[in-house]
Amino acid sequence: MQEPKTVLSIKNMHKSFGEKKVHRGVSFDLHEGEVLGLFGGSGSGKSVILRSIIGLEHPDEGEIIFEGRNLVNLTEREMFPVRTEIGYVFQNGALFDSLTVEENLAYPLQSHTKLTPKQIRERVNQMLEMVDMPKANILLPNELSGGMQKRAGLARAIILQPKVVLFDEPTAGLDPVNTKRLLNNILAFKKRGMTGIFVTHDIPAAFEVSDRIAILSEGKIERIMTTEEMKNSKDPLVQSFTTGAHIR
Ligand SMILES: Nc1ncnc2c1ncn2[C@@H]1O[C@H](COP(=O)(O)OP(=O)(O)OP(=O)(O)O)[C@@H](O)[C@H]1O
Ligand SMILES: [Mg+2]
C-alpha cells in the first residue's frame, strides 16, 4: 500500500494554562483526504488543539507543520494566508449576528480574494445550495434554526476551498434529521477532496464520517487507529469512549 501523504503534523505539543497542564506531548499526523475523528473527555484539550492549529492559542512547546512550515509562533500577518487554507467550523456556527447569511458567507471572499461582487454572489449561492439552504441569503442568523446556523457556519468555513477543515462538535445539539444532513454535507465535501479533523462526543457521527479516530487522554494521543479497528477493538480505553462510559 502507498504511504499516505501527510498534510498536517502535530509534533510533541505541550500547553499549560497556569498550573493546569492540558497537553503533555500531543503528536499525530493528518493524512491527505482523510477525516480524522478526535475523541476526548470534556476539558481534555480537543478545542485547544484546533485553536492552536489556526493560531488562536500558542503551544508552550512543540511544532505544527503544515505544508512544510511550522505554524507555531507565526505572526498574525503570517497566519492570515494560512487561515484561507485551514477552515474552522465553530461549535455554534459563529456567524456575525448583524450580517445576513449572504453577507456572512461573502465576508471571507471579500477579505481574501479578488472576486467581483457578481462572482461572490454566484459562489455564495453555490455554497448555500450545497448545504441545503437555497434562498436563505437575506436571513439573519437569529432567523435560522440551529441546524441551519451550523450548516451556514460550515458553508462559510469551506467557501475559500481550504485544504483542511477543522470541525469542533458540529453535530452537538442537533436533532437526528439535522445531524444526518450535516454529516451528508461533510461527506460530500470529503468526496471533493477535503481533509478534516472532526472533534466530537457523537460516536455514531464520528464512525460515519471518519477514516481514522484518535483518542486524547491525559494530555496525549493515547490511541489512533482506523474507524473499523476502533469499532472492533476490545481495548478497555477504546471501549470506554466508544460506549460513552468515559462520560459517566
Ligand atoms: N484560554 C484559556 N484560558 C485558560 N484555560 C483554558 C483556556 N482555554 C482552555 N482552557 C482550559 O483547557 C482545558 C481544555 O479545554 P478545551 O476547551 O480544549 O477542552 P475540550 O476537550 O474541547 O472540552 P469540551 O469537550 O468540553 O469542549 C480546560 O480545562 C479549559 O478550561
Ligand atoms: Mg471543546
GROMACS .gro file of C-alpha atoms and ligand atoms in nm:
model
  280
    1MET     CA    1   0.000   0.000   0.000
    2GLN     CA    2   0.119   0.350  -0.078
    3GLU     CA    3   0.225   0.566   0.216
    4PRO     CA    4  -0.041   0.831   0.279
    5LYS     CA    5   0.066   1.189   0.230
    6THR     CA    6   0.069   1.394   0.550
    7VAL     CA    7  -0.084   1.741   0.521
    8LEU     CA    8  -0.060   1.846   0.884
    9SER     CA    9   0.166   1.714   1.152
   10ILE     CA   10   0.148   1.792   1.523
   11LYS     CA   11   0.471   1.714   1.700
   12ASN     CA   12   0.513   1.691   2.076
   13MET     CA   13   0.279   1.980   2.159
   14HIS     CA   14   0.270   2.097   2.521
   15LYS     CA   15   0.032   2.354   2.663
   16SER     CA   16  -0.048   2.470   3.016
   17PHE     CA   17  -0.291   2.730   3.141
   18GLY     CA   18  -0.139   2.843   3.471
   19GLU     CA   19  -0.084   2.530   3.678
   20LYS     CA   20  -0.310   2.322   3.457
   21LYS     CA   21  -0.124   2.104   3.207
   22VAL     CA   22  -0.361   2.042   2.919
   23HIS     CA   23  -0.126   1.898   2.654
   24ARG     CA   24   0.171   1.685   2.760
   25GLY     CA   25   0.320   1.592   2.424
   26VAL     CA   26   0.039   1.568   2.170
   27SER     CA   27   0.158   1.419   1.840
   28PHE     CA   28  -0.032   1.298   1.534
   29ASP     CA   29  -0.036   1.322   1.156
   30LEU     CA   30  -0.334   1.414   0.939
   31HIS     CA   31  -0.333   1.234   0.604
   32GLU     CA   32  -0.441   1.391   0.279
   33GLY     CA   33  -0.807   1.323   0.201
   34GLU     CA   34  -0.895   1.168   0.535
   35VAL     CA   35  -1.134   1.277   0.807
   36LEU     CA   36  -0.968   1.213   1.142
   37GLY     CA   37  -1.214   1.184   1.431
   38LEU     CA   38  -1.090   1.314   1.766
   39PHE     CA   39  -1.239   1.184   2.090
   40GLY     CA   40  -1.154   1.303   2.439
   41GLY     CA   41  -1.333   1.379   2.763
   42SER     CA   42  -1.475   1.725   2.830
   43GLY     CA   43  -1.184   1.955   2.914
   44SER     CA   44  -0.923   1.717   2.772
   45GLY     CA   45  -0.799   1.983   2.530
   46LYS     CA   46  -0.960   1.899   2.196
   47SER     CA   47  -1.069   2.254   2.117
   48VAL     CA   48  -0.729   2.385   2.226
   49ILE     CA   49  -0.569   2.156   1.963
   50LEU     CA   50  -0.793   2.301   1.689
   51ARG     CA   51  -0.743   2.657   1.813
   52SER     CA   52  -0.365   2.606   1.818
   53ILE     CA   53  -0.367   2.489   1.457
   54ILE     CA   54  -0.518   2.818   1.339
   55GLY     CA   55  -0.307   3.026   1.574
   56LEU     CA   56  -0.574   3.126   1.827
   57GLU     CA   57  -0.372   2.952   2.100
   58HIS     CA   58   0.004   2.916   2.121
   59PRO     CA   59   0.165   2.592   2.237
   60ASP     CA   60   0.437   2.623   2.501
   61GLU     CA   61   0.642   2.366   2.317
   62GLY     CA   62   0.619   2.156   2.000
   63GLU     CA   63   0.555   2.204   1.631
   64ILE     CA   64   0.256   2.225   1.399
   65ILE     CA   65   0.383   2.154   1.049
   66PHE     CA   66   0.155   2.249   0.759
   67GLU     CA   67   0.288   2.237   0.403
   68GLY     CA   68   0.643   2.217   0.527
   69ARG     CA   69   0.612   2.517   0.758
   70ASN     CA   70   0.598   2.534   1.136
   71LEU     CA   71   0.289   2.739   1.222
   72VAL     CA   72   0.387   2.784   1.586
   73ASN     CA   73   0.497   3.141   1.652
   74LEU     CA   74   0.395   3.279   1.314
   75THR     CA   75   0.281   3.640   1.345
   76GLU     CA   76  -0.085   3.733   1.286
   77ARG     CA   77   0.020   3.870   0.948
   78GLU     CA   78   0.192   3.546   0.855
   79MET     CA   79  -0.111   3.346   0.975
   80PHE     CA   80  -0.352   3.543   0.755
   81PRO     CA   81  -0.289   3.345   0.432
   82VAL     CA   82  -0.271   3.018   0.628
   83ARG     CA   83  -0.626   3.076   0.752
   84THR     CA   84  -0.752   3.064   0.393
   85GLU     CA   85  -0.612   2.709   0.370
   86ILE     CA   86  -0.746   2.588   0.704
   87GLY     CA   87  -1.120   2.631   0.764
   88TYR     CA   88  -1.271   2.623   1.112
   89VAL     CA   89  -1.628   2.522   1.189
   90PHE     CA   90  -1.705   2.662   1.534
   91GLN     CA   91  -1.940   2.480   1.764
   92ASN     CA   92  -2.216   2.743   1.747
   93GLY     CA   93  -2.166   2.842   1.383
   94ALA     CA   94  -2.009   3.171   1.499
   95LEU     CA   95  -2.191   3.378   1.239
   96PHE     CA   96  -2.187   3.756   1.265
   97ASP     CA   97  -2.527   3.835   1.416
   98SER     CA   98  -2.580   4.166   1.241
   99LEU     CA   99  -2.496   4.033   0.894
  100THR     CA  100  -2.727   3.831   0.670
  101VAL     CA  101  -2.636   3.478   0.568
  102GLU     CA  102  -2.516   3.608   0.231
  103GLU     CA  103  -2.301   3.877   0.394
  104ASN     CA  104  -2.157   3.622   0.636
  105LEU     CA  105  -2.055   3.392   0.351
  106ALA     CA  106  -1.930   3.676   0.132
  107TYR     CA  107  -1.702   3.807   0.405
  108PRO     CA  108  -1.409   3.563   0.361
  109LEU     CA  109  -1.429   3.607  -0.017
  110GLN     CA  110  -1.418   3.987   0.016
  111SER     CA  111  -1.124   3.983   0.254
  112HIS     CA  112  -0.915   3.710   0.091
  113THR     CA  113  -0.993   3.708  -0.284
  114LYS     CA  114  -1.021   3.949  -0.575
  115LEU     CA  115  -1.354   3.811  -0.696
  116THR     CA  116  -1.606   4.062  -0.831
  117PRO     CA  117  -1.935   4.118  -0.643
  118LYS     CA  118  -2.114   3.915  -0.911
  119GLN     CA  119  -1.869   3.625  -0.877
  120ILE     CA  120  -1.903   3.643  -0.499
  121ARG     CA  121  -2.282   3.625  -0.521
  122GLU     CA  122  -2.258   3.323  -0.750
  123ARG     CA  123  -2.017   3.144  -0.519
  124VAL     CA  124  -2.234   3.219  -0.214
  125ASN     CA  125  -2.541   3.082  -0.391
  126GLN     CA  126  -2.350   2.769  -0.492
  127MET     CA  127  -2.240   2.708  -0.134
  128LEU     CA  128  -2.591   2.765   0.003
  129GLU     CA  129  -2.725   2.508  -0.243
  130MET     CA  130  -2.461   2.261  -0.128
  131VAL     CA  131  -2.558   2.292   0.238
  132ASP     CA  132  -2.932   2.264   0.157
  133MET     CA  133  -3.007   2.631   0.225
  134PRO     CA  134  -3.100   2.779  -0.112
  135LYS     CA  135  -3.269   3.119  -0.081
  136ALA     CA  136  -3.157   3.173   0.280
  137ASN     CA  137  -2.944   3.469   0.157
  138ILE     CA  138  -3.124   3.755   0.325
  139LEU     CA  139  -3.199   3.586   0.656
  140LEU     CA  140  -3.021   3.697   0.973
  141PRO     CA  141  -2.855   3.430   1.194
  142ASN     CA  142  -3.126   3.464   1.462
  143GLU     CA  143  -3.388   3.380   1.199
  144LEU     CA  144  -3.222   3.043   1.132
  145SER     CA  145  -3.280   2.714   1.311
  146GLY     CA  146  -2.983   2.563   1.499
  147GLY     CA  147  -2.925   2.318   1.217
  148MET     CA  148  -2.926   2.594   0.956
  149GLN     CA  149  -2.684   2.804   1.164
  150LYS     CA  150  -2.441   2.513   1.174
  151ARG     CA  151  -2.472   2.447   0.803
  152ALA     CA  152  -2.420   2.818   0.731
  153GLY     CA  153  -2.109   2.805   0.954
  154LEU     CA  154  -1.991   2.503   0.758
  155ALA     CA  155  -2.053   2.685   0.427
  156ARG     CA  156  -1.857   2.987   0.548
  157ALA     CA  157  -1.566   2.772   0.669
  158ILE     CA  158  -1.545   2.598   0.334
  159ILE     CA  159  -1.616   2.882   0.093
  160LEU     CA  160  -1.246   2.955   0.030
  161GLN     CA  161  -1.195   2.586  -0.053
  162PRO     CA  162  -0.943   2.526   0.224
  163LYS     CA  163  -0.717   2.219   0.218
  164VAL     CA  164  -0.805   2.129   0.575
  165VAL     CA  165  -1.126   2.186   0.771
  166LEU     CA  166  -1.142   2.168   1.150
  167PHE     CA  167  -1.482   2.073   1.292
  168ASP     CA  168  -1.549   2.142   1.660
  169GLU     CA  169  -1.851   1.937   1.765
  170PRO     CA  170  -2.050   2.021   1.451
  171THR     CA  171  -2.346   1.799   1.544
  172ALA     CA  172  -2.378   1.898   1.911
  173GLY     CA  173  -2.735   1.998   1.990
  174LEU     CA  174  -2.876   1.888   1.653
  175ASP     CA  175  -3.172   1.655   1.613
  176PRO     CA  176  -3.119   1.335   1.411
  177VAL     CA  177  -3.250   1.484   1.087
  178ASN     CA  178  -3.021   1.787   1.102
  179THR     CA  179  -2.730   1.570   1.217
  180LYS     CA  180  -2.778   1.349   0.912
  181ARG     CA  181  -2.792   1.650   0.681
  182LEU     CA  182  -2.474   1.798   0.822
  183LEU     CA  183  -2.291   1.465   0.803
  184ASN     CA  184  -2.403   1.427   0.441
  185ASN     CA  185  -2.266   1.774   0.369
  186ILE     CA  186  -1.933   1.677   0.526
  187LEU     CA  187  -1.921   1.352   0.326
  188ALA     CA  188  -1.996   1.545   0.007
  189PHE     CA  189  -1.708   1.784   0.075
  190LYS     CA  190  -1.483   1.490   0.154
  191LYS     CA  191  -1.562   1.340  -0.187
  192ARG     CA  192  -1.436   1.664  -0.338
  193GLY     CA  193  -1.100   1.615  -0.168
  194MET     CA  194  -1.143   1.786   0.168
  195THR     CA  195  -0.923   1.674   0.457
  196GLY     CA  196  -1.057   1.729   0.807
  197ILE     CA  197  -1.035   1.686   1.182
  198PHE     CA  198  -1.370   1.606   1.341
  199VAL     CA  199  -1.388   1.672   1.716
  200THR     CA  200  -1.698   1.518   1.867
  201HIS     CA  201  -1.871   1.340   2.152
  202ASP     CA  202  -2.111   1.195   1.895
  203ILE     CA  203  -1.973   0.843   1.845
  204PRO     CA  204  -2.208   0.729   1.562
  205ALA     CA  205  -2.141   1.056   1.375
  206ALA     CA  206  -1.764   1.005   1.408
  207PHE     CA  207  -1.797   0.646   1.288
  208GLU     CA  208  -1.994   0.765   0.987
  209VAL     CA  209  -1.753   1.030   0.857
  210SER     CA  210  -1.407   0.937   0.993
  211ASP     CA  211  -1.142   0.724   0.825
  212ARG     CA  212  -0.936   0.709   1.143
  213ILE     CA  213  -1.007   0.812   1.501
  214ALA     CA  214  -0.770   0.938   1.770
  215ILE     CA  215  -0.827   0.942   2.145
  216LEU     CA  216  -0.690   1.232   2.350
  217SER     CA  217  -0.644   1.135   2.713
  218GLU     CA  218  -0.416   1.263   2.991
  219GLY     CA  219  -0.272   1.524   2.756
  220LYS     CA  220  -0.161   1.283   2.485
  221ILE     CA  221  -0.296   1.100   2.182
  222GLU     CA  222  -0.324   0.764   2.355
  223ARG     CA  223  -0.469   0.574   2.060
  224ILE     CA  224  -0.504   0.632   1.687
  225MET     CA  225  -0.649   0.371   1.451
  226THR     CA  226  -0.886   0.317   1.163
  227THR     CA  227  -1.256   0.351   1.233
  228GLU     CA  228  -1.302  -0.021   1.163
  229GLU     CA  229  -1.030  -0.109   1.412
  230MET     CA  230  -1.188   0.115   1.670
  231LYS     CA  231  -1.534  -0.035   1.620
  232ASN     CA  232  -1.393  -0.384   1.678
  233SER     CA  233  -1.142  -0.300   1.949
  234LYS     CA  234  -1.151  -0.484   2.282
  235ASP     CA  235  -0.909  -0.233   2.435
  236PRO     CA  236  -1.072  -0.104   2.758
  237LEU     CA  237  -0.964   0.258   2.696
  238VAL     CA  238  -1.110   0.250   2.344
  239GLN     CA  239  -1.428   0.085   2.468
  240SER     CA  240  -1.471   0.344   2.742
  241PHE     CA  241  -1.501   0.602   2.461
  242THR     CA  242  -1.697   0.404   2.206
  243THR     CA  243  -1.957   0.302   2.466
  244GLY     CA  244  -1.963   0.652   2.619
  245ALA     CA  245  -1.856   0.507   2.957
  246HIS     CA  246  -1.585   0.776   2.998
  247ILE     CA  247  -1.862   1.032   3.048
  248ARG     CA  248  -2.028   0.850   3.336
  249LIG     N1  249  -0.790   3.047   2.714
  249LIG     C1  250  -0.790   2.963   2.819
  249LIG     N2  251  -0.751   3.003   2.942
  249LIG     C2  252  -0.748   2.919   3.046
  249LIG     N3  253  -0.784   2.789   3.040
  249LIG     C3  254  -0.824   2.743   2.921
  249LIG     C4  255  -0.831   2.825   2.804
  249LIG     N4  256  -0.875   2.750   2.701
  249LIG     C5  257  -0.896   2.628   2.750
  249LIG     N5  258  -0.866   2.622   2.882
  249LIG     C6  259  -0.872   2.503   2.966
  249LIG     O1  260  -0.806   2.397   2.899
  249LIG     C7  261  -0.874   2.275   2.915
  249LIG     C8  262  -0.906   2.216   2.780
  249LIG     O2  263  -1.002   2.296   2.717
  249LIG     P1  264  -1.072   2.257   2.579
  249LIG     O3  265  -1.168   2.365   2.551
  249LIG     O4  266  -0.969   2.228   2.477
  249LIG     O5  267  -1.146   2.121   2.617
  249LIG     P2  268  -1.231   2.026   2.523
  249LIG     O6  269  -1.162   1.894   2.516
  249LIG     O7  270  -1.259   2.095   2.394
  249LIG     O8  271  -1.365   2.007   2.608
  249LIG     P3  272  -1.521   2.002   2.560
  249LIG     O9  273  -1.542   1.861   2.510
  249LIG    O10  274  -1.597   2.027   2.686
  249LIG    O11  275  -1.541   2.107   2.455
  249LIG     C9  276  -0.995   2.305   3.001
  249LIG    O12  277  -0.964   2.273   3.134
  249LIG    C10  278  -1.014   2.453   2.985
  249LIG    O13  279  -1.072   2.508   3.099
  250MG      MG  280  -1.425   2.179   2.307
   0.00000   0.00000   0.00000
